[in-house]
């Protein structure tokens, strides 16, 4: 019998007991033996059932070997001590319905989650496309501005081969807005001031407007005289360049007398010829009446359109020989124009270029 640790014994016995307890090894529980492997033909639930049966058989067989006689009582006791196999629980109709509903809810939830993910990805892609679209628009706008800037700089760098024309005069409305003696409301900004000036111009009487109209007409008459003088100072090359730039006065009758208009091609000569015929005009007027124009403006538009379409149809219906007549006339007119004005313009252009160098 182990002596009590706190009994009234000697110090040696107490120390011996403590040392024995400290040096005593820890007893480990022996693990159960592993189940035997299942036969080759059995897998899954059948293998688990076989393993459970074999372990229960081993547990009941061990006490049977130790027993001296195999009585029926010992056999029945060992059989009753073995654990019964787990029975499969059958679900009721309500439980199966609840299980199916739960599965359906899970399926719907997963489907909604996938739809949300797809919608999120779609919106992200749309945002990315919109961003790319905006970036491209910015790039195009920037390129356009750069192009316009380069064009403006090039226009500044290129000197026109003729003196600048007289500046066009202001209109009656501009004379009114620039008149500081007029007592009217003025806006803070340009837009607001323009709105108030427009309203003040509308509020003027006819007599008050007549003052500014007469001033504008006088200024315009003086400007036309100055333009005519300016055109008369130009040589043929300068006049040709000014007409190309659509300068004022370069397409008037006085300028055309100095520099006749360059002849067109064969189709242009055909148009000038066919539109002067009375039968062609009568045909176009008949077609215009069939169109039933609404007003005078619509009548003019339809007439111009039918002039072009009818003349084009006639030109297409013509043979090559008939077209060659106008083509030859255009070639001859162009040769005469080049002979009369072309060489002179080329020489004057060379003189102007040499003067600017």
Coordinates of C-alpha atoms in Angstrom, one line a residue:
X1 CA 0.0 0.0 0.0
X2 CA 1.3 3.5 -1.0
X3 CA 2.0 5.6 2.0
X4 CA 0.1 8.8 2.3
X5 CA 2.0 11.9 1.3
X6 CA 1.0 14.0 4.2
X7 CA 1.0 11.2 6.9
X8 CA 3.2 11.6 10.0
X9 CA 6.1 9.6 8.6
X10 CA 9.7 10.2 8.2
X11 CA 11.2 12.5 5.7
X12 CA 12.9 9.7 3.8
X13 CA 9.7 7.8 3.2
X14 CA 8.0 11.0 2.0
X15 CA 10.8 11.8 -0.5
X16 CA 10.8 8.2 -1.8
X17 CA 7.1 8.4 -2.5
X18 CA 7.4 11.7 -4.4
X19 CA 10.3 10.3 -6.5
X20 CA 8.3 7.2 -7.4
X21 CA 5.3 9.2 -8.5
X22 CA 7.5 11.5 -10.6
X23 CA 9.4 8.6 -12.3
X24 CA 6.4 6.5 -13.0
X25 CA 5.8 6.4 -16.8
X26 CA 2.5 7.7 -18.3
X27 CA 0.2 4.9 -19.4
X28 CA -1.1 5.3 -22.9
X29 CA -4.4 3.9 -24.1
X30 CA -4.0 1.2 -26.6
X31 CA -5.7 2.2 -30.0
X32 CA -8.3 -0.2 -31.4
X33 CA -7.1 -2.5 -34.1
X34 CA -7.7 -1.3 -37.7
X35 CA -10.7 -2.9 -39.5
X36 CA -9.9 -5.6 -42.0
X37 CA -9.8 -4.6 -45.7
X38 CA -13.1 -5.0 -47.6
X39 CA -13.4 -7.6 -50.3
X40 CA -12.7 -6.6 -53.9
X41 CA -16.3 -6.8 -54.9
X42 CA -17.6 -4.5 -52.2
X43 CA -17.3 -0.8 -52.3
X44 CA -18.9 2.3 -50.8
X45 CA -21.7 1.6 -48.3
X46 CA -21.2 -2.2 -48.6
X47 CA -17.6 -1.9 -47.6
X48 CA -18.5 0.3 -44.5
X49 CA -21.2 -2.3 -43.5
X50 CA -18.7 -5.1 -43.9
X51 CA -16.1 -3.3 -41.8
X52 CA -18.7 -2.6 -39.0
X53 CA -19.7 -6.3 -39.0
X54 CA -16.2 -7.6 -38.9
X55 CA -15.3 -5.3 -35.9
X56 CA -18.4 -6.4 -34.0
X57 CA -17.5 -10.0 -34.7
X58 CA -14.0 -9.6 -33.4
X59 CA -15.3 -8.0 -30.2
X60 CA -17.7 -10.9 -29.6
X61 CA -15.2 -13.5 -30.6
X62 CA -12.5 -12.5 -28.0
X63 CA -14.5 -13.4 -24.9
X64 CA -15.7 -16.6 -26.6
X65 CA -12.2 -18.0 -26.9
X66 CA -11.5 -17.3 -23.2
X67 CA -14.7 -19.1 -22.1
X68 CA -14.2 -22.7 -21.1
X69 CA -17.5 -23.9 -22.6
X70 CA -19.6 -22.5 -25.4
X71 CA -23.0 -22.3 -23.8
X72 CA -26.0 -20.7 -25.4
X73 CA -26.1 -18.0 -22.7
X74 CA -22.6 -16.8 -23.5
X75 CA -23.3 -16.7 -27.2
X76 CA -26.6 -14.8 -26.7
X77 CA -24.9 -12.4 -24.3
X78 CA -22.1 -11.7 -26.8
X79 CA -24.6 -11.2 -29.6
X80 CA -26.6 -8.8 -27.6
X81 CA -23.5 -6.8 -26.6
X82 CA -22.5 -6.2 -30.4
X83 CA -23.7 -2.8 -31.7
X84 CA -26.5 -3.0 -34.2
X85 CA -25.9 -1.5 -37.7
X86 CA -27.2 2.0 -38.4
X87 CA -30.6 1.9 -40.0
X88 CA -31.5 4.3 -42.9
X89 CA -34.0 6.8 -41.8
X90 CA -36.9 7.3 -44.2
X91 CA -38.1 10.9 -44.6
X92 CA -41.8 11.7 -44.5
X93 CA -43.6 13.6 -47.3
X94 CA -43.4 16.9 -45.4
X95 CA -39.7 16.5 -44.8
X96 CA -39.0 15.6 -48.4
X97 CA -41.0 18.6 -49.5
X98 CA -39.1 20.8 -47.1
X99 CA -35.8 19.4 -48.3
X100 CA -36.8 20.0 -52.0
X101 CA -37.8 23.5 -51.2
X102 CA -34.5 24.2 -49.5
X103 CA -32.6 22.9 -52.5
X104 CA -34.8 25.0 -54.8
X105 CA -34.1 28.1 -52.7
X106 CA -30.4 27.4 -52.8
X107 CA -30.5 26.9 -56.6
X108 CA -32.4 30.2 -57.0
X109 CA -30.0 32.0 -54.7
X110 CA -27.0 30.7 -56.7
X111 CA -28.6 31.6 -60.0
X112 CA -29.3 35.2 -58.7
X113 CA -25.7 35.4 -57.5
X114 CA -24.5 34.4 -61.0
X115 CA -26.8 37.0 -62.6
X116 CA -25.5 39.7 -60.2
X117 CA -22.0 38.8 -61.2
X118 CA -22.8 38.9 -64.9
X119 CA -24.6 42.2 -64.5
X120 CA -21.6 43.6 -62.6
X121 CA -19.2 42.5 -65.3
X122 CA -21.5 43.9 -68.0
X123 CA -21.6 47.3 -66.3
X124 CA -17.9 47.3 -65.8
X125 CA -17.4 46.6 -69.5
X126 CA -19.9 49.3 -70.4
X127 CA -18.0 51.8 -68.2
X128 CA -14.8 50.8 -69.8
X129 CA -16.2 51.3 -73.3
X130 CA -17.7 54.6 -72.3
X131 CA -14.3 55.7 -70.9
X132 CA -12.6 54.6 -74.1
X133 CA -15.2 56.4 -76.2
X134 CA -14.6 59.6 -74.2
X135 CA -10.8 59.2 -74.5
X136 CA -11.1 58.8 -78.3
X137 CA -13.4 61.8 -78.5
X138 CA -10.9 63.9 -76.6
X139 CA -8.1 62.7 -78.8
X140 CA -10.1 63.6 -81.9
X141 CA -10.9 67.0 -80.5
X142 CA -7.3 67.6 -79.6
X143 CA -6.1 66.4 -83.1
X144 CA -8.7 68.7 -84.7
X145 CA -7.5 71.7 -82.6
X146 CA -3.9 70.9 -83.5
X147 CA -4.7 70.7 -87.1
X148 CA -6.6 74.0 -87.1
X149 CA -3.8 75.6 -85.2
X150 CA -1.2 74.3 -87.7
X151 CA -3.5 75.5 -90.6
X152 CA -3.8 79.0 -89.0
X153 CA 0.0 79.2 -88.5
X154 CA 0.5 78.1 -92.1
X155 CA -1.9 80.7 -93.3
X156 CA -0.1 83.4 -91.3
X157 CA 3.2 82.2 -92.7
X158 CA 2.1 82.3 -96.3
X159 CA 2.0 85.8 -97.6
X160 CA -0.7 86.7 -100.0
X161 CA 0.7 87.9 -103.3
X162 CA -1.4 91.0 -103.4
X163 CA -2.1 94.0 -101.1
X164 CA -4.9 93.6 -98.5
X165 CA -8.3 94.6 -99.7
X166 CA -10.3 97.4 -98.0
X167 CA -12.1 96.3 -94.9
X168 CA -15.9 95.8 -95.2
X169 CA -18.0 98.4 -93.3
X170 CA -20.2 97.7 -90.4
X171 CA -23.9 97.1 -90.7
X172 CA -26.6 99.3 -89.2
X173 CA -27.0 97.0 -86.2
X174 CA -23.3 97.0 -85.5
X175 CA -23.2 100.8 -85.8
X176 CA -26.0 100.9 -83.2
X177 CA -24.3 98.5 -80.8
X178 CA -21.0 100.3 -81.0
X179 CA -22.6 103.8 -80.5
X180 CA -21.7 104.9 -77.0
X181 CA -24.0 107.8 -77.1
X182 CA -27.1 105.5 -77.0
X183 CA -28.6 105.3 -73.6
X184 CA -29.4 101.6 -73.2
X185 CA -28.9 98.8 -70.7
X186 CA -25.5 97.1 -71.0
X187 CA -24.8 93.6 -69.8
X188 CA -21.8 92.5 -67.8
X189 CA -20.6 89.8 -70.2
X190 CA -20.6 89.6 -74.0
X191 CA -23.6 87.3 -74.1
X192 CA -25.7 89.4 -71.8
X193 CA -24.7 92.6 -73.6
X194 CA -25.6 91.1 -77.0
X195 CA -29.1 90.0 -75.7
X196 CA -29.8 93.5 -74.3
X197 CA -28.5 95.2 -77.4
X198 CA -30.8 93.0 -79.6
X199 CA -33.8 93.9 -77.4
X200 CA -32.8 97.6 -77.6
X201 CA -32.6 97.5 -81.4
X202 CA -36.0 95.9 -81.6
X203 CA -37.4 98.7 -79.4
X204 CA -36.2 101.4 -81.7
X205 CA -38.6 103.2 -83.9
X206 CA -38.3 103.3 -87.7
X207 CA -37.0 106.8 -87.7
X208 CA -34.3 105.9 -85.2
X209 CA -33.3 102.9 -87.3
X210 CA -33.2 104.9 -90.5
X211 CA -30.3 107.0 -89.1
X212 CA -28.0 104.0 -88.7
X213 CA -29.3 102.4 -92.0
X214 CA -28.3 105.5 -94.0
X215 CA -24.8 105.6 -92.3
X216 CA -24.3 101.9 -93.2
X217 CA -25.4 102.5 -96.8
X218 CA -23.0 105.5 -97.2
X219 CA -20.1 103.5 -95.7
X220 CA -20.9 100.5 -98.1
X221 CA -21.0 102.8 -101.2
X222 CA -17.6 104.2 -100.2
X223 CA -16.2 100.7 -99.6
X224 CA -17.3 99.5 -103.0
X225 CA -15.5 102.4 -104.7
X226 CA -12.4 101.6 -102.7
X227 CA -12.6 97.9 -103.7
X228 CA -12.9 98.8 -107.3
X229 CA -9.8 101.0 -107.0
X230 CA -8.0 98.1 -105.3
X231 CA -8.9 95.6 -108.0
X232 CA -7.7 98.0 -110.7
X233 CA -4.2 98.0 -109.1
X234 CA -3.8 94.2 -109.2
X235 CA -2.1 92.5 -112.1
X236 CA -3.4 89.2 -113.6
X237 CA -1.6 86.9 -111.2
X238 CA -2.7 88.9 -108.2
X239 CA -6.2 89.0 -109.4
X240 CA -6.2 85.3 -110.1
X241 CA -5.0 84.6 -106.5
X242 CA -7.5 87.1 -105.0
X243 CA -10.4 85.4 -106.9
X244 CA -9.2 82.0 -105.6
X245 CA -9.3 83.4 -102.1
X246 CA -12.8 84.9 -102.7
X247 CA -11.7 88.5 -102.0
X248 CA -14.4 91.2 -102.3
X249 CA -14.8 92.7 -105.7
X250 CA -12.8 90.1 -107.6
X251 CA -15.9 88.5 -109.1
X252 CA -17.6 91.7 -110.2
X253 CA -18.0 92.7 -113.8
X254 CA -15.0 95.0 -113.8
X255 CA -12.8 92.2 -112.6
X256 CA -14.2 89.7 -115.0
X257 CA -13.4 92.1 -117.9
X258 CA -9.8 92.3 -116.8
X259 CA -9.5 88.5 -116.1
X260 CA -12.2 86.5 -117.9
X261 CA -13.5 83.4 -116.1
X262 CA -11.6 80.2 -116.8
X263 CA -13.6 78.0 -119.2
X264 CA -15.2 74.9 -117.8
X265 CA -15.3 71.3 -119.2
X266 CA -17.5 69.8 -121.8
X267 CA -20.4 69.2 -119.4
X268 CA -20.3 72.9 -118.3
X269 CA -20.6 74.1 -121.9
X270 CA -23.5 71.6 -122.5
X271 CA -25.3 73.0 -119.4
X272 CA -24.9 76.6 -120.6
X273 CA -26.2 75.6 -124.0
X274 CA -29.1 73.4 -123.0
X275 CA -30.5 75.6 -120.3
X276 CA -30.8 78.5 -122.8
X277 CA -33.2 76.6 -125.0
X278 CA -36.9 77.4 -124.7
X279 CA -38.1 73.8 -125.2
X280 CA -35.9 72.7 -122.3
X281 CA -37.3 75.4 -120.0
X282 CA -40.9 74.5 -121.0
X283 CA -40.2 70.8 -120.2
X284 CA -38.8 71.8 -116.8
X285 CA -41.8 74.0 -116.1
X286 CA -44.2 71.2 -116.9
X287 CA -42.3 68.9 -114.5
X288 CA -42.4 71.5 -111.8
X289 CA -46.2 71.8 -112.0
X290 CA -46.5 68.1 -111.6
X291 CA -44.6 68.4 -108.3
X292 CA -47.2 70.8 -106.9
X293 CA -44.9 73.2 -105.0
X294 CA -46.2 74.6 -101.8
X295 CA -44.9 78.2 -102.0
X296 CA -42.5 80.4 -104.0
X297 CA -39.5 79.1 -102.1
X298 CA -40.5 75.5 -102.8
X299 CA -41.1 76.3 -106.4
X300 CA -37.5 77.7 -106.8
X301 CA -36.0 74.7 -105.1
X302 CA -37.9 72.2 -107.2
X303 CA -37.0 74.1 -110.4
X304 CA -33.3 74.1 -109.6
X305 CA -33.4 70.4 -108.8
X306 CA -35.3 69.5 -112.0
X307 CA -33.0 71.6 -114.1
X308 CA -30.0 69.6 -112.8
X309 CA -31.7 66.2 -113.1
X310 CA -33.2 66.8 -116.5
X311 CA -30.0 68.1 -118.0
X312 CA -28.1 65.1 -116.5
X313 CA -30.6 62.7 -118.1
X314 CA -30.1 64.4 -121.5
X315 CA -26.3 64.2 -121.1
X316 CA -26.4 60.5 -120.3
X317 CA -28.7 59.8 -123.2
X318 CA -26.3 61.5 -125.7
X319 CA -23.9 59.5 -127.8
X320 CA -20.1 59.8 -127.6
X321 CA -20.0 61.8 -130.8
X322 CA -22.5 64.4 -129.5
X323 CA -20.5 64.7 -126.2
X324 CA -17.3 65.0 -128.2
X325 CA -18.6 68.3 -129.7
X326 CA -18.7 70.0 -126.3
X327 CA -15.5 68.4 -125.2
X328 CA -13.6 69.8 -128.2
X329 CA -15.1 73.2 -127.6
X330 CA -14.0 73.1 -124.0
X331 CA -10.5 72.1 -125.0
X332 CA -10.2 74.9 -127.5
X333 CA -11.5 77.5 -125.1
X334 CA -9.1 76.4 -122.4
X335 CA -6.2 76.6 -124.9
X336 CA -7.2 80.1 -125.9
X337 CA -7.4 81.2 -122.3
X338 CA -4.0 79.7 -121.5
X339 CA -2.5 81.4 -124.5
X340 CA -4.0 84.8 -123.6
X341 CA -3.7 84.8 -119.8
X342 CA -1.9 81.6 -118.7
X343 CA 1.7 82.5 -119.7
X344 CA 1.2 86.0 -118.4
X345 CA -0.1 84.8 -115.0
X346 CA 2.8 82.3 -114.7
X347 CA 5.4 85.1 -115.4
X348 CA 3.8 87.4 -112.9
X349 CA 3.7 84.7 -110.3
X350 CA 7.4 84.1 -110.8
X351 CA 8.0 87.9 -110.4
X352 CA 5.9 88.0 -107.2
X353 CA 7.8 84.9 -105.8
X354 CA 11.1 86.5 -106.5
X355 CA 10.1 89.7 -104.9
X356 CA 9.1 87.9 -101.7
X357 CA 12.3 86.0 -101.4

